[in-house]
């Protein structure tokens, strides 16, 4: 069965330190991978996407993610956390055999400590 | 940049009443979706819609739910007889060869 897993339900970092949010998928088909951010009482905003071009993808607000096929991973990183990064982050995947069906991870809540 | 718009932003209804949640997808998109997020829980897929028919639905999307694209621009989700457990944030999304673009959601409160 195809799936996506976010390994951490909560991540807490100090302001100015690096952020790592982990995402793994399971499928034998080629993935398209997305990270969305949800601030409190807001909708989901696309941070970045991977759809088969460069494996290192840069997104908005200084975030980036690297697609590693061998590890079936698409971890989200940022070199230096800002207070405004505190939010819920969702890894979302679609696969080449079910192109318009999107699989959501359970989300990672990021807390940034001043 | 075009965006998905949802109305109302907040809807309060009594148990057993019908509600219609409205969405205007991005105009050149072909795929439309409804998701919901119960407070503090994960985002759950409800239904996808393509070419004027449901292409996929989850087990949540039972006979109480229906979707329509009544006029070529709006995309609606109807809950026929609301239950307390339908209280959630409902997100509309649209897409065309990915990614999904989401609206800001309608918070439905069933009392």
PDB file of C-alpha atoms in Angstrom:
ATOM      1  CA  UNK A   1       0.000   0.000   0.000  1.00  0.00           C
ATOM      2  CA  UNK A   2       1.180   3.506  -0.743  1.00  0.00           C
ATOM      3  CA  UNK A   3       1.658   5.832   2.173  1.00  0.00           C
ATOM      4  CA  UNK A   4       3.509   8.796   3.613  1.00  0.00           C
ATOM      5  CA  UNK A   5       4.923   9.019   7.117  1.00  0.00           C
ATOM      6  CA  UNK A   6       6.034  12.013   9.106  1.00  0.00           C
ATOM      7  CA  UNK A   7       8.261  10.612  11.755  1.00  0.00           C
ATOM      8  CA  UNK A   8       7.873  13.353  14.366  1.00  0.00           C
ATOM      9  CA  UNK A   9       4.548  14.681  15.575  1.00  0.00           C
ATOM     10  CA  UNK A  10       6.280  17.515  17.449  1.00  0.00           C
ATOM     11  CA  UNK A  11       9.618  19.236  16.933  1.00  0.00           C
ATOM     12  CA  UNK A  12      10.964  21.951  19.168  1.00  0.00           C
ATOM     13  CA  UNK A  13      13.975  24.118  18.256  1.00  0.00           C
ATOM     14  CA  UNK A  14      15.549  27.278  19.554  1.00  0.00           C
ATOM     15  CA  UNK A  15      15.373  30.402  17.441  1.00  0.00           C
ATOM     16  CA  UNK A  16      18.389  30.612  15.146  1.00  0.00           C
ATOM     17  CA  UNK A  17      19.084  26.861  15.169  1.00  0.00           C
ATOM     18  CA  UNK A  18      18.483  24.469  12.256  1.00  0.00           C
ATOM     19  CA  UNK A  19      15.147  22.840  11.566  1.00  0.00           C
ATOM     20  CA  UNK A  20      14.714  19.274  10.334  1.00  0.00           C
ATOM     21  CA  UNK A  21      11.258  17.832   9.685  1.00  0.00           C
ATOM     22  CA  UNK A  22      11.256  14.278   8.407  1.00  0.00           C
ATOM     23  CA  UNK A  23       9.066  12.669   5.765  1.00  0.00           C
ATOM     24  CA  UNK A  24       9.229   9.213   4.229  1.00  0.00           C
ATOM     25  CA  UNK A  25       7.021   7.606   1.650  1.00  0.00           C
ATOM     26  CA  UNK A  26       6.284   4.068   0.597  1.00  0.00           C
ATOM     27  CA  UNK A  27       5.574   3.139  -3.004  1.00  0.00           C
ATOM     28  CA  UNK A  28       7.174   1.461  -5.977  1.00  0.00           C
ATOM     29  CA  UNK A  29       5.947   4.275  -8.216  1.00  0.00           C
ATOM     30  CA  UNK A  30       7.531   7.654  -8.801  1.00  0.00           C
ATOM     31  CA  UNK A  31       6.424  10.272  -6.294  1.00  0.00           C
ATOM     32  CA  UNK A  32       5.636  13.927  -6.479  1.00  0.00           C
ATOM     33  CA  UNK A  33       6.326  15.420  -3.079  1.00  0.00           C
ATOM     34  CA  UNK A  34       5.122  18.572  -1.393  1.00  0.00           C
ATOM     35  CA  UNK A  35       5.489  20.362   1.889  1.00  0.00           C
ATOM     36  CA  UNK A  36       2.679  22.569   3.129  1.00  0.00           C
ATOM     37  CA  UNK A  37       2.614  24.839   6.152  1.00  0.00           C
ATOM     38  CA  UNK A  38      -0.445  25.667   8.210  1.00  0.00           C
ATOM     39  CA  UNK A  39      -0.365  28.555  10.633  1.00  0.00           C
ATOM     40  CA  UNK A  40      -3.019  28.622  13.358  1.00  0.00           C
ATOM     41  CA  UNK A  41      -6.507  29.150  11.984  1.00  0.00           C
ATOM     42  CA  UNK A  42      -5.170  29.453   8.461  1.00  0.00           C
ATOM     43  CA  UNK A  43      -5.276  27.353   5.307  1.00  0.00           C
ATOM     44  CA  UNK A  44      -2.487  25.234   3.906  1.00  0.00           C
ATOM     45  CA  UNK A  45       0.223  27.108   2.056  1.00  0.00           C
ATOM     46  CA  UNK A  46       2.587  25.381  -0.345  1.00  0.00           C
ATOM     47  CA  UNK A  47       6.197  25.668   0.810  1.00  0.00           C
ATOM     48  CA  UNK A  48       7.883  23.692  -1.941  1.00  0.00           C
ATOM     49  CA  UNK A  49       7.456  20.797  -4.335  1.00  0.00           C
ATOM     50  CA  UNK A  50       9.454  18.077  -6.038  1.00  0.00           C
ATOM     51  CA  UNK A  51       8.060  16.746  -9.312  1.00  0.00           C
ATOM     52  CA  UNK A  52      11.049  14.977 -10.957  1.00  0.00           C
ATOM     53  CA  UNK A  53      13.522  17.748 -11.658  1.00  0.00           C
ATOM     54  CA  UNK A  54      16.363  18.754  -9.302  1.00  0.00           C
ATOM     55  CA  UNK A  55      16.437  16.666  -6.155  1.00  0.00           C
ATOM     56  CA  UNK A  56      17.261  19.638  -3.931  1.00  0.00           C
ATOM     57  CA  UNK A  57      14.275  21.915  -3.915  1.00  0.00           C
ATOM     58  CA  UNK A  58      14.215  25.437  -2.536  1.00  0.00           C
ATOM     59  CA  UNK A  59      10.992  26.878  -1.250  1.00  0.00           C
ATOM     60  CA  UNK A  60       9.672  29.985   0.373  1.00  0.00           C
ATOM     61  CA  UNK A  61      10.853  31.475   3.673  1.00  0.00           C
ATOM     62  CA  UNK A  62      14.289  29.852   3.457  1.00  0.00           C
ATOM     63  CA  UNK A  63      13.061  26.259   3.529  1.00  0.00           C
ATOM     64  CA  UNK A  64      14.443  23.542   1.336  1.00  0.00           C
ATOM     65  CA  UNK A  65      14.021  19.801   0.943  1.00  0.00           C
ATOM     66  CA  UNK A  66      16.011  17.039  -0.671  1.00  0.00           C
ATOM     67  CA  UNK A  67      14.494  14.078  -2.431  1.00  0.00           C
ATOM     68  CA  UNK A  68      16.492  10.912  -1.739  1.00  0.00           C
ATOM     69  CA  UNK A  69      15.124   8.055  -3.757  1.00  0.00           C
ATOM     70  CA  UNK A  70      17.318   5.438  -2.106  1.00  0.00           C
ATOM     71  CA  UNK A  71      15.972   6.434   1.284  1.00  0.00           C
ATOM     72  CA  UNK A  72      12.425   7.211   0.046  1.00  0.00           C
ATOM     73  CA  UNK A  73      12.680  10.463   1.957  1.00  0.00           C
ATOM     74  CA  UNK A  74      11.874  14.137   1.470  1.00  0.00           C
ATOM     75  CA  UNK A  75      13.007  15.868   4.637  1.00  0.00           C
ATOM     76  CA  UNK A  76      12.373  19.580   5.117  1.00  0.00           C
ATOM     77  CA  UNK A  77      15.178  21.763   6.437  1.00  0.00           C
ATOM     78  CA  UNK A  78      15.940  25.351   7.279  1.00  0.00           C
ATOM     79  CA  UNK A  79      19.335  26.565   8.458  1.00  0.00           C
ATOM     80  CA  UNK A  80      18.042  29.014  11.043  1.00  0.00           C
ATOM     81  CA  UNK A  81      14.603  28.925  12.652  1.00  0.00           C
ATOM     82  CA  UNK A  82      12.579  32.080  13.087  1.00  0.00           C
ATOM     83  CA  UNK A  83       9.752  32.610  15.518  1.00  0.00           C
ATOM     84  CA  UNK A  84       7.345  32.984  12.599  1.00  0.00           C
ATOM     85  CA  UNK A  85       8.157  29.410  11.499  1.00  0.00           C
ATOM     86  CA  UNK A  86       6.109  28.009  14.379  1.00  0.00           C
ATOM     87  CA  UNK A  87       3.287  26.155  12.627  1.00  0.00           C
ATOM     88  CA  UNK A  88       2.049  22.746  11.519  1.00  0.00           C
ATOM     89  CA  UNK A  89       3.863  21.206   8.562  1.00  0.00           C
ATOM     90  CA  UNK A  90       2.404  18.568   6.280  1.00  0.00           C
ATOM     91  CA  UNK A  91       4.227  16.317   3.865  1.00  0.00           C
ATOM     92  CA  UNK A  92       1.973  15.408   0.935  1.00  0.00           C
ATOM     93  CA  UNK A  93       2.681  12.882  -1.788  1.00  0.00           C
ATOM     94  CA  UNK A  94       1.125  11.780  -5.032  1.00  0.00           C
ATOM     95  CA  UNK A  95       2.318   8.860  -7.113  1.00  0.00           C
ATOM     96  CA  UNK A  96       2.608   8.309 -10.820  1.00  0.00           C
ATOM     97  CA  UNK A  97       0.039   5.507 -10.819  1.00  0.00           C
ATOM     98  CA  UNK A  98      -2.580   7.578  -8.965  1.00  0.00           C
ATOM     99  CA  UNK A  99      -1.561  11.022 -10.100  1.00  0.00           C
ATOM    100  CA  UNK A 100      -4.422  13.095  -8.744  1.00  0.00           C
ATOM    101  CA  UNK A 101      -4.780  11.341  -5.420  1.00  0.00           C
ATOM    102  CA  UNK A 102      -2.802  12.992  -2.658  1.00  0.00           C
ATOM    103  CA  UNK A 103      -1.617  11.295   0.512  1.00  0.00           C
ATOM    104  CA  UNK A 104      -1.194  13.433   3.624  1.00  0.00           C
ATOM    105  CA  UNK A 105       1.242  12.840   6.422  1.00  0.00           C
ATOM    106  CA  UNK A 106      -0.084  13.259   9.942  1.00  0.00           C
ATOM    107  CA  UNK A 107       1.707  16.560  10.353  1.00  0.00           C
ATOM    108  CA  UNK A 108       4.573  17.882  12.453  1.00  0.00           C
ATOM    109  CA  UNK A 109       4.010  20.694  14.882  1.00  0.00           C
ATOM    110  CA  UNK A 110       7.053  22.973  15.008  1.00  0.00           C
ATOM    111  CA  UNK A 111       7.673  25.027  18.131  1.00  0.00           C
ATOM    112  CA  UNK A 112      10.344  27.717  18.086  1.00  0.00           C
ATOM    113  CA  UNK A 113      11.735  28.697  21.459  1.00  0.00           C
ATOM    114  CA  UNK A 114      12.966  32.294  21.818  1.00  0.00           C
TER     115      UNK A 114
ATOM    116  CA  UNK B   1      -1.754  34.955  -8.112  1.00  0.00           C
ATOM    117  CA  UNK B   2      -5.132  33.177  -8.431  1.00  0.00           C
ATOM    118  CA  UNK B   3      -6.389  31.507  -5.326  1.00  0.00           C
ATOM    119  CA  UNK B   4      -9.067  29.166  -4.071  1.00  0.00           C
ATOM    120  CA  UNK B   5     -11.754  30.981  -2.117  1.00  0.00           C
ATOM    121  CA  UNK B   6     -14.114  29.446   0.405  1.00  0.00           C
ATOM    122  CA  UNK B   7     -17.252  30.824   1.984  1.00  0.00           C
ATOM    123  CA  UNK B   8     -18.289  31.215   4.696  1.00  0.00           C
ATOM    124  CA  UNK B   9     -15.182  31.284   6.848  1.00  0.00           C
ATOM    125  CA  UNK B  10     -17.203  30.094   9.819  1.00  0.00           C
ATOM    126  CA  UNK B  11     -20.575  28.337   9.912  1.00  0.00           C
ATOM    127  CA  UNK B  12     -22.523  27.417  13.013  1.00  0.00           C
ATOM    128  CA  UNK B  13     -25.435  25.039  12.642  1.00  0.00           C
ATOM    129  CA  UNK B  14     -27.654  22.876  14.778  1.00  0.00           C
ATOM    130  CA  UNK B  15     -27.443  19.116  14.705  1.00  0.00           C
ATOM    131  CA  UNK B  16     -29.663  17.664  12.017  1.00  0.00           C
ATOM    132  CA  UNK B  17     -29.582  20.751   9.818  1.00  0.00           C
ATOM    133  CA  UNK B  18     -28.259  20.824   6.285  1.00  0.00           C
ATOM    134  CA  UNK B  19     -25.214  22.912   5.445  1.00  0.00           C
ATOM    135  CA  UNK B  20     -23.625  23.859   2.157  1.00  0.00           C
ATOM    136  CA  UNK B  21     -19.997  24.845   2.070  1.00  0.00           C
ATOM    137  CA  UNK B  22     -18.931  26.796  -0.972  1.00  0.00           C
ATOM    138  CA  UNK B  23     -15.700  26.961  -2.879  1.00  0.00           C
ATOM    139  CA  UNK B  24     -14.500  28.755  -5.972  1.00  0.00           C
ATOM    140  CA  UNK B  25     -11.521  26.833  -7.367  1.00  0.00           C
ATOM    141  CA  UNK B  26      -8.848  28.317  -9.579  1.00  0.00           C
ATOM    142  CA  UNK B  27     -10.421  28.764 -12.968  1.00  0.00           C
ATOM    143  CA  UNK B  28      -8.214  26.549 -15.172  1.00  0.00           C
ATOM    144  CA  UNK B  29      -7.998  23.706 -12.691  1.00  0.00           C
ATOM    145  CA  UNK B  30      -9.646  20.423 -13.495  1.00  0.00           C
ATOM    146  CA  UNK B  31      -9.493  18.501 -10.244  1.00  0.00           C
ATOM    147  CA  UNK B  32     -11.347  19.524  -7.126  1.00  0.00           C
ATOM    148  CA  UNK B  33     -11.140  18.162  -3.620  1.00  0.00           C
ATOM    149  CA  UNK B  34     -12.637  18.441  -0.182  1.00  0.00           C
ATOM    150  CA  UNK B  35     -10.632  17.667   2.921  1.00  0.00           C
ATOM    151  CA  UNK B  36     -11.495  18.087   6.555  1.00  0.00           C
ATOM    152  CA  UNK B  37      -9.488  18.568   9.701  1.00  0.00           C
ATOM    153  CA  UNK B  38     -11.059  17.898  13.059  1.00  0.00           C
ATOM    154  CA  UNK B  39      -9.520  20.153  15.702  1.00  0.00           C
ATOM    155  CA  UNK B  40      -6.120  18.851  16.708  1.00  0.00           C
ATOM    156  CA  UNK B  41      -6.190  15.983  14.256  1.00  0.00           C
ATOM    157  CA  UNK B  42      -4.731  15.257  10.851  1.00  0.00           C
ATOM    158  CA  UNK B  43      -6.085  16.387   7.500  1.00  0.00           C
ATOM    159  CA  UNK B  44      -8.468  13.780   6.087  1.00  0.00           C
ATOM    160  CA  UNK B  45      -9.425  13.278   2.461  1.00  0.00           C
ATOM    161  CA  UNK B  46     -13.150  13.356   1.738  1.00  0.00           C
ATOM    162  CA  UNK B  47     -13.678  13.393  -1.997  1.00  0.00           C
ATOM    163  CA  UNK B  48     -12.162  14.279  -5.339  1.00  0.00           C
ATOM    164  CA  UNK B  49     -14.100  15.471  -8.367  1.00  0.00           C
ATOM    165  CA  UNK B  50     -13.151  15.484 -12.019  1.00  0.00           C
ATOM    166  CA  UNK B  51     -15.082  15.935 -15.228  1.00  0.00           C
ATOM    167  CA  UNK B  52     -18.288  16.626 -13.350  1.00  0.00           C
ATOM    168  CA  UNK B  53     -18.253  13.465 -11.316  1.00  0.00           C
ATOM    169  CA  UNK B  54     -16.730  12.012  -8.194  1.00  0.00           C
ATOM    170  CA  UNK B  55     -13.446  10.322  -9.017  1.00  0.00           C
ATOM    171  CA  UNK B  56     -12.603   9.103  -5.535  1.00  0.00           C
ATOM    172  CA  UNK B  57     -14.130   9.242  -2.077  1.00  0.00           C
ATOM    173  CA  UNK B  58     -13.123   8.126   1.358  1.00  0.00           C
ATOM    174  CA  UNK B  59     -15.120   6.090   3.832  1.00  0.00           C
ATOM    175  CA  UNK B  60     -15.921   9.335   5.644  1.00  0.00           C
ATOM    176  CA  UNK B  61     -17.853  10.533   2.605  1.00  0.00           C
ATOM    177  CA  UNK B  62     -21.062   8.631   3.275  1.00  0.00           C
ATOM    178  CA  UNK B  63     -24.610   9.257   2.068  1.00  0.00           C
ATOM    179  CA  UNK B  64     -24.854  12.378   4.216  1.00  0.00           C
ATOM    180  CA  UNK B  65     -22.333  14.102   1.984  1.00  0.00           C
ATOM    181  CA  UNK B  66     -22.648  15.254  -1.590  1.00  0.00           C
ATOM    182  CA  UNK B  67     -20.716  17.499  -3.926  1.00  0.00           C
ATOM    183  CA  UNK B  68     -21.769  19.592  -6.864  1.00  0.00           C
ATOM    184  CA  UNK B  69     -20.328  21.920  -9.412  1.00  0.00           C
ATOM    185  CA  UNK B  70     -23.568  23.697 -10.161  1.00  0.00           C
ATOM    186  CA  UNK B  71     -22.462  26.475 -12.486  1.00  0.00           C
ATOM    187  CA  UNK B  72     -18.964  25.772 -13.775  1.00  0.00           C
ATOM    188  CA  UNK B  73     -17.254  27.944 -11.194  1.00  0.00           C
ATOM    189  CA  UNK B  74     -18.523  26.996  -7.745  1.00  0.00           C
ATOM    190  CA  UNK B  75     -17.797  23.661  -6.092  1.00  0.00           C
ATOM    191  CA  UNK B  76     -20.002  22.852  -3.128  1.00  0.00           C
ATOM    192  CA  UNK B  77     -20.012  20.327  -0.323  1.00  0.00           C
ATOM    193  CA  UNK B  78     -23.392  19.559   1.198  1.00  0.00           C
ATOM    194  CA  UNK B  79     -23.887  17.791   4.486  1.00  0.00           C
ATOM    195  CA  UNK B  80     -27.498  16.727   4.576  1.00  0.00           C
ATOM    196  CA  UNK B  81     -28.072  16.176   8.282  1.00  0.00           C
ATOM    197  CA  UNK B  82     -25.198  17.381  10.370  1.00  0.00           C
ATOM    198  CA  UNK B  83     -23.883  15.511  13.388  1.00  0.00           C
ATOM    199  CA  UNK B  84     -21.785  16.804  16.254  1.00  0.00           C
ATOM    200  CA  UNK B  85     -18.804  14.896  14.901  1.00  0.00           C
ATOM    201  CA  UNK B  86     -18.990  16.831  11.632  1.00  0.00           C
ATOM    202  CA  UNK B  87     -17.547  19.828  13.470  1.00  0.00           C
ATOM    203  CA  UNK B  88     -14.247  20.469  11.731  1.00  0.00           C
ATOM    204  CA  UNK B  89     -12.368  22.746   9.387  1.00  0.00           C
ATOM    205  CA  UNK B  90     -13.272  21.905   5.798  1.00  0.00           C
ATOM    206  CA  UNK B  91     -10.745  22.690   3.105  1.00  0.00           C
ATOM    207  CA  UNK B  92     -11.420  22.913  -0.583  1.00  0.00           C
ATOM    208  CA  UNK B  93      -8.519  22.372  -2.968  1.00  0.00           C
ATOM    209  CA  UNK B  94      -8.059  22.441  -6.695  1.00  0.00           C
ATOM    210  CA  UNK B  95      -5.284  21.279  -8.952  1.00  0.00           C
ATOM    211  CA  UNK B  96      -4.085  20.721 -12.468  1.00  0.00           C
ATOM    212  CA  UNK B  97      -1.053  18.478 -12.800  1.00  0.00           C
ATOM    213  CA  UNK B  98      -0.226  19.271  -9.153  1.00  0.00           C
ATOM    214  CA  UNK B  99       0.309  20.807  -6.708  1.00  0.00           C
ATOM    215  CA  UNK B 100      -2.872  21.307  -4.785  1.00  0.00           C
ATOM    216  CA  UNK B 101      -3.972  24.824  -4.017  1.00  0.00           C
ATOM    217  CA  UNK B 102      -6.004  25.152  -0.857  1.00  0.00           C
ATOM    218  CA  UNK B 103      -8.558  27.621   0.299  1.00  0.00           C
ATOM    219  CA  UNK B 104      -8.438  29.071   3.813  1.00  0.00           C
ATOM    220  CA  UNK B 105     -11.144  26.711   4.973  1.00  0.00           C
ATOM    221  CA  UNK B 106     -14.612  26.867   6.487  1.00  0.00           C
ATOM    222  CA  UNK B 107     -14.838  26.157  10.171  1.00  0.00           C
ATOM    223  CA  UNK B 108     -18.050  24.219  10.743  1.00  0.00           C
ATOM    224  CA  UNK B 109     -19.408  24.091  14.268  1.00  0.00           C
ATOM    225  CA  UNK B 110     -22.341  21.787  14.922  1.00  0.00           C
ATOM    226  CA  UNK B 111     -24.174  22.415  18.189  1.00  0.00           C
TER     227      UNK B 111
END
